[in-house]
Amino acid sequence: MAQCVFCGDKAAIGKTITVGTIQFKSCADCYVKYYGRNDKEIVDAVWSAGFFKDGASLENWYKDRQESLTEKAELLRNEIADLKSKLEKQSAGTCPKCGGTMLKGNDLSILAYSGGLPTLNLSSLNTDYMTVHVLTCDQCGYIEFYSAASSAGKLLKQKETQLEEITAELGEE
């Protein structure tokens, strides 16, 4: 007569709970109680009950689980480090909608109409490409577009800085 590994009563026919390669015979009540639970809860219950005859297989299960969890933890640490590094490189400020982190996306080229009268016939004469920077909120998905074209103000600032450096080196005021 088979014994329930959870409570020690008579095991019911067909009421077997499998964890990995280990099969645990159980009574109908314990089957209802433990079937569908996670593997660790089941093995812990069998271990604490003390009715299971093959303690070595339970110890091996715990050892294998420990190794598996250690590997998974290391993999997760590496993935987290990679994601943090990526977020730091792509960070572009704070979202105006939710306060989340805005991330730099790929530049995007948009076909734009640049003629006088709009026509249905688009060609190289009346169209042009405009390149934009795309920023996306990591939290809410809000998107902003900014022109990627060089602005005159930015260019002016660069030229003024260069001139200041040269005049300082020459000793001019």
PDB file of C-alpha atoms in Angstrom:
ATOM      1  CA  MET A   1       0.000   0.000   0.000  1.00  0.00           C
ATOM      2  CA  ALA A   2       1.389   3.393  -1.060  1.00  0.00           C
ATOM      3  CA  GLN A   3       1.535   6.183   1.467  1.00  0.00           C
ATOM      4  CA  CYS A   4       0.819   9.923   0.942  1.00  0.00           C
ATOM      5  CA  VAL A   5       4.127  11.808   1.178  1.00  0.00           C
ATOM      6  CA  PHE A   6       2.399  14.858   2.666  1.00  0.00           C
ATOM      7  CA  CYS A   7       0.306  13.410   5.496  1.00  0.00           C
ATOM      8  CA  GLY A   8       1.129   9.688   5.730  1.00  0.00           C
ATOM      9  CA  ASP A   9      -2.411   8.465   4.899  1.00  0.00           C
ATOM     10  CA  LYS A  10      -3.178   5.970   2.145  1.00  0.00           C
ATOM     11  CA  ALA A  11      -2.305   7.375  -1.279  1.00  0.00           C
ATOM     12  CA  ALA A  12      -5.135   7.648  -3.817  1.00  0.00           C
ATOM     13  CA  ILE A  13      -4.912   5.991  -7.231  1.00  0.00           C
ATOM     14  CA  GLY A  14      -3.814   8.449  -9.934  1.00  0.00           C
ATOM     15  CA  LYS A  15      -3.081  11.261  -7.479  1.00  0.00           C
ATOM     16  CA  THR A  16       0.596  11.816  -8.236  1.00  0.00           C
ATOM     17  CA  ILE A  17       2.312  15.205  -8.201  1.00  0.00           C
ATOM     18  CA  THR A  18       5.459  15.482 -10.309  1.00  0.00           C
ATOM     19  CA  VAL A  19       8.295  17.911  -9.605  1.00  0.00           C
ATOM     20  CA  GLY A  20      11.075  17.648 -12.161  1.00  0.00           C
ATOM     21  CA  THR A  21      11.789  13.914 -12.325  1.00  0.00           C
ATOM     22  CA  ILE A  22      10.452  13.127  -8.835  1.00  0.00           C
ATOM     23  CA  GLN A  23       6.926  11.750  -8.436  1.00  0.00           C
ATOM     24  CA  PHE A  24       5.084  12.189  -5.158  1.00  0.00           C
ATOM     25  CA  LYS A  25       2.118   9.943  -4.361  1.00  0.00           C
ATOM     26  CA  SER A  26      -0.613  11.678  -2.383  1.00  0.00           C
ATOM     27  CA  CYS A  27      -4.062  11.187  -0.934  1.00  0.00           C
ATOM     28  CA  ALA A  28      -7.016  12.959  -2.561  1.00  0.00           C
ATOM     29  CA  ASP A  29      -7.052  15.774   0.026  1.00  0.00           C
ATOM     30  CA  CYS A  30      -3.330  16.525  -0.251  1.00  0.00           C
ATOM     31  CA  TYR A  31      -3.535  16.309  -4.040  1.00  0.00           C
ATOM     32  CA  VAL A  32      -6.146  19.070  -4.050  1.00  0.00           C
ATOM     33  CA  LYS A  33      -4.096  21.072  -1.556  1.00  0.00           C
ATOM     34  CA  TYR A  34      -0.727  20.855  -3.364  1.00  0.00           C
ATOM     35  CA  TYR A  35      -1.489  20.286  -7.055  1.00  0.00           C
ATOM     36  CA  GLY A  36      -0.645  23.386  -9.089  1.00  0.00           C
ATOM     37  CA  ARG A  37       1.558  24.995  -6.444  1.00  0.00           C
ATOM     38  CA  ASN A  38       5.107  25.960  -7.271  1.00  0.00           C
ATOM     39  CA  ASP A  39       7.755  23.255  -7.087  1.00  0.00           C
ATOM     40  CA  LYS A  40       9.562  24.672  -4.042  1.00  0.00           C
ATOM     41  CA  GLU A  41       6.374  24.732  -1.931  1.00  0.00           C
ATOM     42  CA  ILE A  42       5.681  21.093  -2.831  1.00  0.00           C
ATOM     43  CA  VAL A  43       9.226  19.877  -2.096  1.00  0.00           C
ATOM     44  CA  ASP A  44       9.326  21.879   1.153  1.00  0.00           C
ATOM     45  CA  ALA A  45       6.039  20.269   2.262  1.00  0.00           C
ATOM     46  CA  VAL A  46       7.327  16.772   1.410  1.00  0.00           C
ATOM     47  CA  TRP A  47      10.623  17.457   3.204  1.00  0.00           C
ATOM     48  CA  SER A  48       8.933  18.771   6.360  1.00  0.00           C
ATOM     49  CA  ALA A  49       6.411  15.898   6.438  1.00  0.00           C
ATOM     50  CA  GLY A  50       9.232  13.329   6.511  1.00  0.00           C
ATOM     51  CA  PHE A  51       7.265  10.471   4.871  1.00  0.00           C
ATOM     52  CA  PHE A  52       9.172  10.426   1.563  1.00  0.00           C
ATOM     53  CA  LYS A  53      11.677   7.553   1.546  1.00  0.00           C
ATOM     54  CA  ASP A  54      14.220   8.972  -0.965  1.00  0.00           C
ATOM     55  CA  GLY A  55      15.752  11.928   0.910  1.00  0.00           C
ATOM     56  CA  ALA A  56      18.792  11.937  -1.401  1.00  0.00           C
ATOM     57  CA  SER A  57      16.663  12.867  -4.411  1.00  0.00           C
ATOM     58  CA  LEU A  58      15.166  15.779  -2.442  1.00  0.00           C
ATOM     59  CA  GLU A  59      18.648  16.972  -1.464  1.00  0.00           C
ATOM     60  CA  ASN A  60      19.733  16.740  -5.119  1.00  0.00           C
ATOM     61  CA  TRP A  61      16.653  18.716  -6.127  1.00  0.00           C
ATOM     62  CA  TYR A  62      17.540  21.467  -3.631  1.00  0.00           C
ATOM     63  CA  LYS A  63      21.165  21.498  -4.842  1.00  0.00           C
ATOM     64  CA  ASP A  64      20.124  21.668  -8.525  1.00  0.00           C
ATOM     65  CA  ARG A  65      17.636  24.430  -7.725  1.00  0.00           C
ATOM     66  CA  GLN A  66      20.320  26.394  -5.878  1.00  0.00           C
ATOM     67  CA  GLU A  67      22.676  26.140  -8.873  1.00  0.00           C
ATOM     68  CA  SER A  68      19.905  27.103 -11.280  1.00  0.00           C
ATOM     69  CA  LEU A  69      18.903  30.124  -9.182  1.00  0.00           C
ATOM     70  CA  THR A  70      22.553  31.220  -8.875  1.00  0.00           C
ATOM     71  CA  GLU A  71      22.982  31.104 -12.656  1.00  0.00           C
ATOM     72  CA  LYS A  72      19.700  32.947 -13.201  1.00  0.00           C
ATOM     73  CA  ALA A  73      20.672  35.626 -10.652  1.00  0.00           C
ATOM     74  CA  GLU A  74      24.014  36.200 -12.390  1.00  0.00           C
ATOM     75  CA  LEU A  75      22.297  36.449 -15.777  1.00  0.00           C
ATOM     76  CA  LEU A  76      19.784  38.952 -14.361  1.00  0.00           C
ATOM     77  CA  ARG A  77      22.584  41.031 -12.786  1.00  0.00           C
ATOM     78  CA  ASN A  78      24.327  41.242 -16.172  1.00  0.00           C
ATOM     79  CA  GLU A  79      21.094  42.157 -17.973  1.00  0.00           C
ATOM     80  CA  ILE A  80      20.306  44.834 -15.370  1.00  0.00           C
ATOM     81  CA  ALA A  81      23.809  46.311 -15.702  1.00  0.00           C
ATOM     82  CA  ASP A  82      23.470  46.366 -19.505  1.00  0.00           C
ATOM     83  CA  LEU A  83      20.050  48.031 -19.318  1.00  0.00           C
ATOM     84  CA  LYS A  84      21.267  50.649 -16.821  1.00  0.00           C
ATOM     85  CA  SER A  85      24.245  51.423 -19.050  1.00  0.00           C
ATOM     86  CA  LYS A  86      21.970  51.713 -22.090  1.00  0.00           C
ATOM     87  CA  LEU A  87      19.571  53.992 -20.196  1.00  0.00           C
ATOM     88  CA  GLU A  88      22.416  56.239 -19.040  1.00  0.00           C
ATOM     89  CA  LYS A  89      23.716  56.579 -22.606  1.00  0.00           C
ATOM     90  CA  GLN A  90      20.249  57.201 -24.066  1.00  0.00           C
ATOM     91  CA  SER A  91      18.897  59.451 -21.317  1.00  0.00           C
ATOM     92  CA  ALA A  92      17.737  62.820 -22.647  1.00  0.00           C
ATOM     93  CA  GLY A  93      15.986  64.541 -19.780  1.00  0.00           C
ATOM     94  CA  THR A  94      12.610  64.239 -18.115  1.00  0.00           C
ATOM     95  CA  CYS A  95       9.215  63.612 -19.701  1.00  0.00           C
ATOM     96  CA  PRO A  96       6.966  66.688 -19.516  1.00  0.00           C
ATOM     97  CA  LYS A  97       3.871  64.477 -19.156  1.00  0.00           C
ATOM     98  CA  CYS A  98       4.730  61.942 -16.430  1.00  0.00           C
ATOM     99  CA  GLY A  99       8.231  62.811 -15.177  1.00  0.00           C
ATOM    100  CA  GLY A 100       9.766  59.591 -16.540  1.00  0.00           C
ATOM    101  CA  THR A 101      13.081  59.362 -18.368  1.00  0.00           C
ATOM    102  CA  MET A 102      13.139  60.526 -21.972  1.00  0.00           C
ATOM    103  CA  LEU A 103      15.339  58.294 -24.143  1.00  0.00           C
ATOM    104  CA  LYS A 104      17.100  59.216 -27.364  1.00  0.00           C
ATOM    105  CA  GLY A 105      15.888  57.145 -30.297  1.00  0.00           C
ATOM    106  CA  ASN A 106      17.232  56.786 -33.804  1.00  0.00           C
ATOM    107  CA  ASP A 107      17.194  59.808 -36.073  1.00  0.00           C
ATOM    108  CA  LEU A 108      14.324  59.684 -38.511  1.00  0.00           C
ATOM    109  CA  SER A 109      14.148  61.058 -42.056  1.00  0.00           C
ATOM    110  CA  ILE A 110      10.735  62.372 -43.013  1.00  0.00           C
ATOM    111  CA  LEU A 111       9.640  63.107 -46.567  1.00  0.00           C
ATOM    112  CA  ALA A 112       8.329  66.670 -46.575  1.00  0.00           C
ATOM    113  CA  TYR A 113       6.565  68.737 -49.219  1.00  0.00           C
ATOM    114  CA  SER A 114       8.540  71.853 -50.108  1.00  0.00           C
ATOM    115  CA  GLY A 115       6.839  73.355 -53.159  1.00  0.00           C
ATOM    116  CA  GLY A 116       4.472  76.208 -53.869  1.00  0.00           C
ATOM    117  CA  LEU A 117       1.135  74.670 -54.769  1.00  0.00           C
ATOM    118  CA  PRO A 118       0.439  71.202 -53.414  1.00  0.00           C
ATOM    119  CA  THR A 119       0.032  68.548 -56.086  1.00  0.00           C
ATOM    120  CA  LEU A 120      -0.638  64.854 -56.062  1.00  0.00           C
ATOM    121  CA  ASN A 121       2.479  64.328 -58.110  1.00  0.00           C
ATOM    122  CA  LEU A 122       5.417  64.277 -55.669  1.00  0.00           C
ATOM    123  CA  SER A 123       8.883  64.380 -57.195  1.00  0.00           C
ATOM    124  CA  SER A 124      12.388  65.506 -56.317  1.00  0.00           C
ATOM    125  CA  LEU A 125      11.396  69.025 -57.395  1.00  0.00           C
ATOM    126  CA  ASN A 126       8.712  69.554 -54.763  1.00  0.00           C
ATOM    127  CA  THR A 127       9.846  67.284 -51.910  1.00  0.00           C
ATOM    128  CA  ASP A 128      12.735  67.227 -49.502  1.00  0.00           C
ATOM    129  CA  TYR A 129      13.851  65.114 -46.572  1.00  0.00           C
ATOM    130  CA  MET A 130      13.888  66.496 -43.075  1.00  0.00           C
ATOM    131  CA  THR A 131      15.874  64.681 -40.381  1.00  0.00           C
ATOM    132  CA  VAL A 132      14.534  64.739 -36.827  1.00  0.00           C
ATOM    133  CA  HIS A 133      15.746  63.456 -33.462  1.00  0.00           C
ATOM    134  CA  VAL A 134      13.202  61.238 -31.720  1.00  0.00           C
ATOM    135  CA  LEU A 135      12.825  61.212 -27.918  1.00  0.00           C
ATOM    136  CA  THR A 136      10.561  58.658 -26.249  1.00  0.00           C
ATOM    137  CA  CYS A 137       9.435  58.472 -22.623  1.00  0.00           C
ATOM    138  CA  ASP A 138      10.438  55.143 -21.110  1.00  0.00           C
ATOM    139  CA  GLN A 139       7.423  55.209 -18.770  1.00  0.00           C
ATOM    140  CA  CYS A 140       4.387  56.507 -20.674  1.00  0.00           C
ATOM    141  CA  GLY A 141       5.528  56.319 -24.319  1.00  0.00           C
ATOM    142  CA  TYR A 142       5.206  60.078 -24.988  1.00  0.00           C
ATOM    143  CA  ILE A 143       7.197  61.028 -28.103  1.00  0.00           C
ATOM    144  CA  GLU A 144       8.854  64.312 -29.054  1.00  0.00           C
ATOM    145  CA  PHE A 145      10.551  65.223 -32.335  1.00  0.00           C
ATOM    146  CA  TYR A 146      13.305  67.802 -32.695  1.00  0.00           C
ATOM    147  CA  SER A 147      14.924  69.056 -35.864  1.00  0.00           C
ATOM    148  CA  ALA A 148      18.320  67.506 -36.439  1.00  0.00           C
ATOM    149  CA  ALA A 149      19.346  70.363 -38.710  1.00  0.00           C
ATOM    150  CA  SER A 150      22.183  72.560 -37.533  1.00  0.00           C
ATOM    151  CA  SER A 151      20.803  75.829 -36.251  1.00  0.00           C
ATOM    152  CA  ALA A 152      22.399  79.202 -36.932  1.00  0.00           C
ATOM    153  CA  GLY A 153      22.349  80.045 -33.208  1.00  0.00           C
ATOM    154  CA  LYS A 154      24.375  76.968 -32.343  1.00  0.00           C
ATOM    155  CA  LEU A 155      26.833  77.707 -35.132  1.00  0.00           C
ATOM    156  CA  LEU A 156      27.152  81.344 -33.974  1.00  0.00           C
ATOM    157  CA  LYS A 157      27.917  80.224 -30.412  1.00  0.00           C
ATOM    158  CA  GLN A 158      30.628  77.815 -31.675  1.00  0.00           C
ATOM    159  CA  LYS A 159      32.237  80.569 -33.785  1.00  0.00           C
ATOM    160  CA  GLU A 160      32.185  83.054 -30.874  1.00  0.00           C
ATOM    161  CA  THR A 161      33.811  80.469 -28.575  1.00  0.00           C
ATOM    162  CA  GLN A 162      36.535  79.779 -31.158  1.00  0.00           C
ATOM    163  CA  LEU A 163      37.166  83.515 -31.577  1.00  0.00           C
ATOM    164  CA  GLU A 164      37.440  83.983 -27.793  1.00  0.00           C
ATOM    165  CA  GLU A 165      39.985  81.166 -27.560  1.00  0.00           C
ATOM    166  CA  ILE A 166      42.094  82.620 -30.403  1.00  0.00           C
ATOM    167  CA  THR A 167      42.012  86.178 -29.061  1.00  0.00           C
ATOM    168  CA  ALA A 168      42.941  84.948 -25.593  1.00  0.00           C
ATOM    169  CA  GLU A 169      45.924  83.093 -27.030  1.00  0.00           C
ATOM    170  CA  LEU A 170      46.980  86.133 -29.065  1.00  0.00           C
ATOM    171  CA  GLY A 171      46.625  88.370 -26.009  1.00  0.00           C
ATOM    172  CA  GLU A 172      43.996  90.573 -27.681  1.00  0.00           C
ATOM    173  CA  GLU A 173      40.949  91.971 -25.948  1.00  0.00           C
TER     174      GLU A 173
END
